[in-house]
Coordinates of C-alpha atoms in Angstrom, one line a residue:
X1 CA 0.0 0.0 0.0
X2 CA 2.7 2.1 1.0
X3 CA 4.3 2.1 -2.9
X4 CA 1.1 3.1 -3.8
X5 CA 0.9 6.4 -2.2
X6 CA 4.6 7.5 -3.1
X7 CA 6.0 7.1 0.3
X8 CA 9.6 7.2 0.3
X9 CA 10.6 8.3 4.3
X10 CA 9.1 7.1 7.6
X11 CA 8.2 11.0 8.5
X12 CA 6.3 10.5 5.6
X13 CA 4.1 7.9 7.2
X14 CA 1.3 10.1 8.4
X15 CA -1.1 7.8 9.7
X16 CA -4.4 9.9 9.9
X17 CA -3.6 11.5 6.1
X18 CA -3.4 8.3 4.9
X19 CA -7.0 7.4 6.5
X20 CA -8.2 10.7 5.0
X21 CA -7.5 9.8 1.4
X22 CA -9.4 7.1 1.6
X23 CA -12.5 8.6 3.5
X24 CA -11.9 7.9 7.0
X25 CA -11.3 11.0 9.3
X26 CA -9.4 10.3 12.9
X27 CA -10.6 11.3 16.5
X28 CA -10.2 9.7 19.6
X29 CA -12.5 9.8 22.7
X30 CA -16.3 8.5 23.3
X31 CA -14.9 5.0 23.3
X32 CA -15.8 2.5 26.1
X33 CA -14.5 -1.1 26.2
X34 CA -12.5 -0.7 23.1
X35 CA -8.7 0.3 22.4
X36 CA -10.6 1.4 18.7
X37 CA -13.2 1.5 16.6
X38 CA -14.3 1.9 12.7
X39 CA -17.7 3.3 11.4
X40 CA -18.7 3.7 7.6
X41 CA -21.4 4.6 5.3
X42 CA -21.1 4.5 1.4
X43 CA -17.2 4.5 1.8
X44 CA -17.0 7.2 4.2
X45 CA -16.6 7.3 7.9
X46 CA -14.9 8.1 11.2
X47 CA -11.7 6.0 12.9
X48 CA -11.9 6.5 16.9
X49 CA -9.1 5.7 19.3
X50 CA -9.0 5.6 23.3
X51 CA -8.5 8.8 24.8
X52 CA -5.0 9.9 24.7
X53 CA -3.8 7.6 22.1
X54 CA -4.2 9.3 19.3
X55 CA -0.7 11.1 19.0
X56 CA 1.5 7.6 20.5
X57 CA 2.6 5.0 18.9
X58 CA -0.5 2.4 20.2
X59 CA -2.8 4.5 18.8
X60 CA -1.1 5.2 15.2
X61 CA -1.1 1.8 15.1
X62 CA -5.0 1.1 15.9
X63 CA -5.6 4.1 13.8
X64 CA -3.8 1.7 10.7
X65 CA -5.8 -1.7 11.9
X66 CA -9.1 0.5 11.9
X67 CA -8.0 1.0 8.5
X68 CA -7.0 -2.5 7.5
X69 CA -10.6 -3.5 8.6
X70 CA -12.3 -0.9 6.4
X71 CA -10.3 -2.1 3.4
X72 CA -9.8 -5.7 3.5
X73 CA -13.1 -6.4 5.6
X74 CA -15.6 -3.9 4.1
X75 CA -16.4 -2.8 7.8
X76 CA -19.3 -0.6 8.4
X77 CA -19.4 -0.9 12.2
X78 CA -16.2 -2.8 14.5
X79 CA -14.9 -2.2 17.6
X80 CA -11.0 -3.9 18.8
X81 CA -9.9 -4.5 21.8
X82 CA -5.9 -4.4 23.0
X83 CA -6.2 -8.0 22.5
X84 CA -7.3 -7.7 18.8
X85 CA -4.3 -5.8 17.9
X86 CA -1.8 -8.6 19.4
X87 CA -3.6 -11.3 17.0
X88 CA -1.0 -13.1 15.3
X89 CA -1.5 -13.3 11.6
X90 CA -1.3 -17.1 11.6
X91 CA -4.6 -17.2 13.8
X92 CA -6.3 -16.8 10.2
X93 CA -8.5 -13.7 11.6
X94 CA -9.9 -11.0 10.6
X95 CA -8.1 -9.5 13.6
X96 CA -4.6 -11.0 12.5
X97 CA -5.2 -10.0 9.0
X98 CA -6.0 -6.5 10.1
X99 CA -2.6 -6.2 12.2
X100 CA -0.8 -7.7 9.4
X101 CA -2.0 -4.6 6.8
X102 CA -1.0 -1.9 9.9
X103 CA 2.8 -3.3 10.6
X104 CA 3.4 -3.1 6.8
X105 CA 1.7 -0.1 6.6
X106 CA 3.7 1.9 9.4
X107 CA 7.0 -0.3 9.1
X108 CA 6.8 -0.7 4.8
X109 CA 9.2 -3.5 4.1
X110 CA 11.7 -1.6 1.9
X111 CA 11.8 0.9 4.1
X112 CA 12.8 -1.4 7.2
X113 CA 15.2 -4.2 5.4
X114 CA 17.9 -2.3 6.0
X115 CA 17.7 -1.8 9.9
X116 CA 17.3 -5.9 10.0
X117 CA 20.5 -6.9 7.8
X118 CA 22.3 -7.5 11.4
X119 CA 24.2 -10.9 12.1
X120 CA 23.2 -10.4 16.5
X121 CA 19.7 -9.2 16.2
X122 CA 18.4 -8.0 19.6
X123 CA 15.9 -5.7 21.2
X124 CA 18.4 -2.8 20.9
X125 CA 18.0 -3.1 17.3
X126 CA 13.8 -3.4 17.9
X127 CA 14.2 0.2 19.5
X128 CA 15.4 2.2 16.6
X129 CA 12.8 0.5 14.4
X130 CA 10.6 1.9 17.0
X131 CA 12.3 5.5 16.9
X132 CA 12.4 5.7 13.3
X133 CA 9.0 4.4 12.5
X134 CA 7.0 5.9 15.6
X135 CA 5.8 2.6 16.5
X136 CA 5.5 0.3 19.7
X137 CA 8.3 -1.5 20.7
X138 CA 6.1 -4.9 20.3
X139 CA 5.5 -4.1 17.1
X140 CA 9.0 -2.9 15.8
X141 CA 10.4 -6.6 17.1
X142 CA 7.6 -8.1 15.1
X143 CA 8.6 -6.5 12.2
X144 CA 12.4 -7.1 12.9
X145 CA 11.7 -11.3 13.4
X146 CA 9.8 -11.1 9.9
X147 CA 13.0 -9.7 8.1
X148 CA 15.6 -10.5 9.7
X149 CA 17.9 -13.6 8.3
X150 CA 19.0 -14.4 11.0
X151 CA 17.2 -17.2 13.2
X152 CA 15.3 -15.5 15.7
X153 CA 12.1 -15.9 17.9
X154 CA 9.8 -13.5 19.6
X155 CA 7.9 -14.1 22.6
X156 CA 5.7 -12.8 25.4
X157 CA 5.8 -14.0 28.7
X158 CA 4.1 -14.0 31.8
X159 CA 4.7 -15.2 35.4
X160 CA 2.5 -18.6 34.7
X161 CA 2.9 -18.5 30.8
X162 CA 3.7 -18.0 27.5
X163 CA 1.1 -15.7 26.5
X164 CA 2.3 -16.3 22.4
X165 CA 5.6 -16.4 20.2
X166 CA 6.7 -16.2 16.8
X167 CA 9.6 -17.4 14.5
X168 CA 11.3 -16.1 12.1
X169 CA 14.8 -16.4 10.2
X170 CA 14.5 -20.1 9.7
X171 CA 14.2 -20.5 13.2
X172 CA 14.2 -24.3 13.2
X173 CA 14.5 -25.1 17.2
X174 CA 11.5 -26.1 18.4
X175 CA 10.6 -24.1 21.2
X176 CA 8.6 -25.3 24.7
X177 CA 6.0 -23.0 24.7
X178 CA 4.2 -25.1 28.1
X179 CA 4.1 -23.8 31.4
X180 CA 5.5 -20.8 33.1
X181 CA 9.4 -19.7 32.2
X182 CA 12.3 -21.3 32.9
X183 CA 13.1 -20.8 36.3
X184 CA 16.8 -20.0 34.6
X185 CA 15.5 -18.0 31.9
X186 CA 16.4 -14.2 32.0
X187 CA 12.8 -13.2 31.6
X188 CA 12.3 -15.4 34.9
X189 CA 14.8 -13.2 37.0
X190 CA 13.9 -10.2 34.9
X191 CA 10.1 -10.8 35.9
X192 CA 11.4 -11.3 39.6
X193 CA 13.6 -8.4 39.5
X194 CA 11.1 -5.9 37.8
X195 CA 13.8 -4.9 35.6
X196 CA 15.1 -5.8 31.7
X197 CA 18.1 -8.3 31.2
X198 CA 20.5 -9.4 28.7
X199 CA 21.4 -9.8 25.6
X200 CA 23.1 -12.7 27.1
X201 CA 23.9 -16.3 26.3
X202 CA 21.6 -18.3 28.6
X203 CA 21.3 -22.7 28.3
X204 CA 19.3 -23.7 25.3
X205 CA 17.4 -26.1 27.9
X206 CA 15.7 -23.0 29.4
X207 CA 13.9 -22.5 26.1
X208 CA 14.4 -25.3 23.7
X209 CA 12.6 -28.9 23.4
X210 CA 15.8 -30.4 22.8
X211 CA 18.1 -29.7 25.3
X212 CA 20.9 -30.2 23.5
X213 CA 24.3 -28.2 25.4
X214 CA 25.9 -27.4 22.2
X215 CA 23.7 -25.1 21.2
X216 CA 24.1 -21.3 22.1
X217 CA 21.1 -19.2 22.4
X218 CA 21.3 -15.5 23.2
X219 CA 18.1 -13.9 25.2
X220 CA 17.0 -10.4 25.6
X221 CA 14.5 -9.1 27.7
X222 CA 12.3 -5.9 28.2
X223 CA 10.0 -5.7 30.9
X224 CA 6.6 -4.0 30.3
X225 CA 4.8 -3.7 33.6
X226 CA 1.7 -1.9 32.8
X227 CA 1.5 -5.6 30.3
X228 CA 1.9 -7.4 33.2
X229 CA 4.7 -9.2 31.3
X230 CA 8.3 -9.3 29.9
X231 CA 8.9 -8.8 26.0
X232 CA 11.8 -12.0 25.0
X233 CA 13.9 -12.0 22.0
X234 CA 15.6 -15.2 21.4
X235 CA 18.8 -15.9 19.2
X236 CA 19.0 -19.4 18.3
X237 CA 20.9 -21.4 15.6
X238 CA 19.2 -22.5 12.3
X239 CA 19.9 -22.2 8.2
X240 CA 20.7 -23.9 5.6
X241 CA 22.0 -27.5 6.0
X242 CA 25.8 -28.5 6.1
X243 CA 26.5 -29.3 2.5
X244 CA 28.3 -33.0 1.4

């Protein structure tokens, strides 16, 4: 979408413009029980976000998953909740599809390839993706797991779970996705702690199905409180076969 408009900076990403040339116009306010909300008539209509959102990165990107809906979906009336805009695109949603459209709108491909073509990918990297494109941290990591070559996995955790996760990079490990985190993990101590940890080599046991010792696998952690969780960016080995 974005090569269609003639977009060739991220300052030129300007969310509610965008949703103007195609009929929408963006407030925020009047909403209860949503993070957002689309409403159309005859290919017009209004795009509503929490109250103070509108100018942050959360709300630029429910602003652009409003927008997904009202283009992919035909929406005349829907309503999102926070957990609508974490829907992973493999869920096979209308939700996942809609947060699909909005990371490639705000973080356009071409635009972002060259802030992934790292060989130690970590959440340092996820925060000037962020800075550059205006966008959540969550969502910059997304984007950096999707283009990155390297074989990488992101996760959210919580105390008694792991809430979801997605690979990318030929990630090939298989990851243990059951139960609460490792006790050795550094999202364990960072969730115990109340404070982000790494990157740091940690045992592949802590995440891994195969515990095998020979493997090195690099973890990163931010802590988001107000989530009630810990962001985790995982290194991990992967590729193309040894050749004969």
């Amino acid at each position: 979408m974005v090569a269609g408009l003639g977009l060739e900076l991220p300052e030129h990403i300007r969310i509610e413009d965008i949703a103007w040339s195609r009929g929408l116009r963006v407030t925020e306010g009047g909403l209860t029980g949503a993070a957002a909300r689309v409403a159309s008539l005859n290919g017009r209509g209004v795009i509503r976000v929490r109250a103070g959102d509108l100018d942050s990165p959360r709300g630029r990107f429910s602003v652009a998953h409003e927008l997904g809906h009202f283009l992919l979906h035909q929406a005349r009336m829907r309503a999102c909740s926070d957990t609508d805009m974490t829907a992973l695109h493999t869920d096979g949603r209308d939700e996942a599809q809609a947060n699909v459209f909005a990371s490639e709108l705000l973080v356009p491909e071409a635009m972002c390839r060259p802030f992934c073509e790292v060989t130690e990918p970590d959440l340092s990297t996820a925060r000037l993706i962020a800075h550059t494109f205006n966008v959540s941290l969550t969502a910059a990591a997304f984007r950096l797991v999707e283009l990155v070559a390297v074989p990488c996995a992101l996760l959210f955790v919580e105390p008694s779970r792991i809430r979801w996760f997605r690979t990318g990079g030929a990630f090939r490990a298989r990851l243990n996705i059951l139960g609460p985190p490792h006790r050795l993990s550094l999202a364990a101590r960072a969730m115990t702690e109340r404070r982000s940890q790494g990157p740091e080599v940690v045992d592949a046991g802590c995440w891994l199905e195969d515990d095998d010792c020979s493997v090195e696998l690099v973890e990163d952690v931010v802590v988001m409180p107000s989530l009630g969780g810990a962001l985790v960016l995982l290194q991990a080995p992967g590729g193309d076969d040894d050749e004969e």
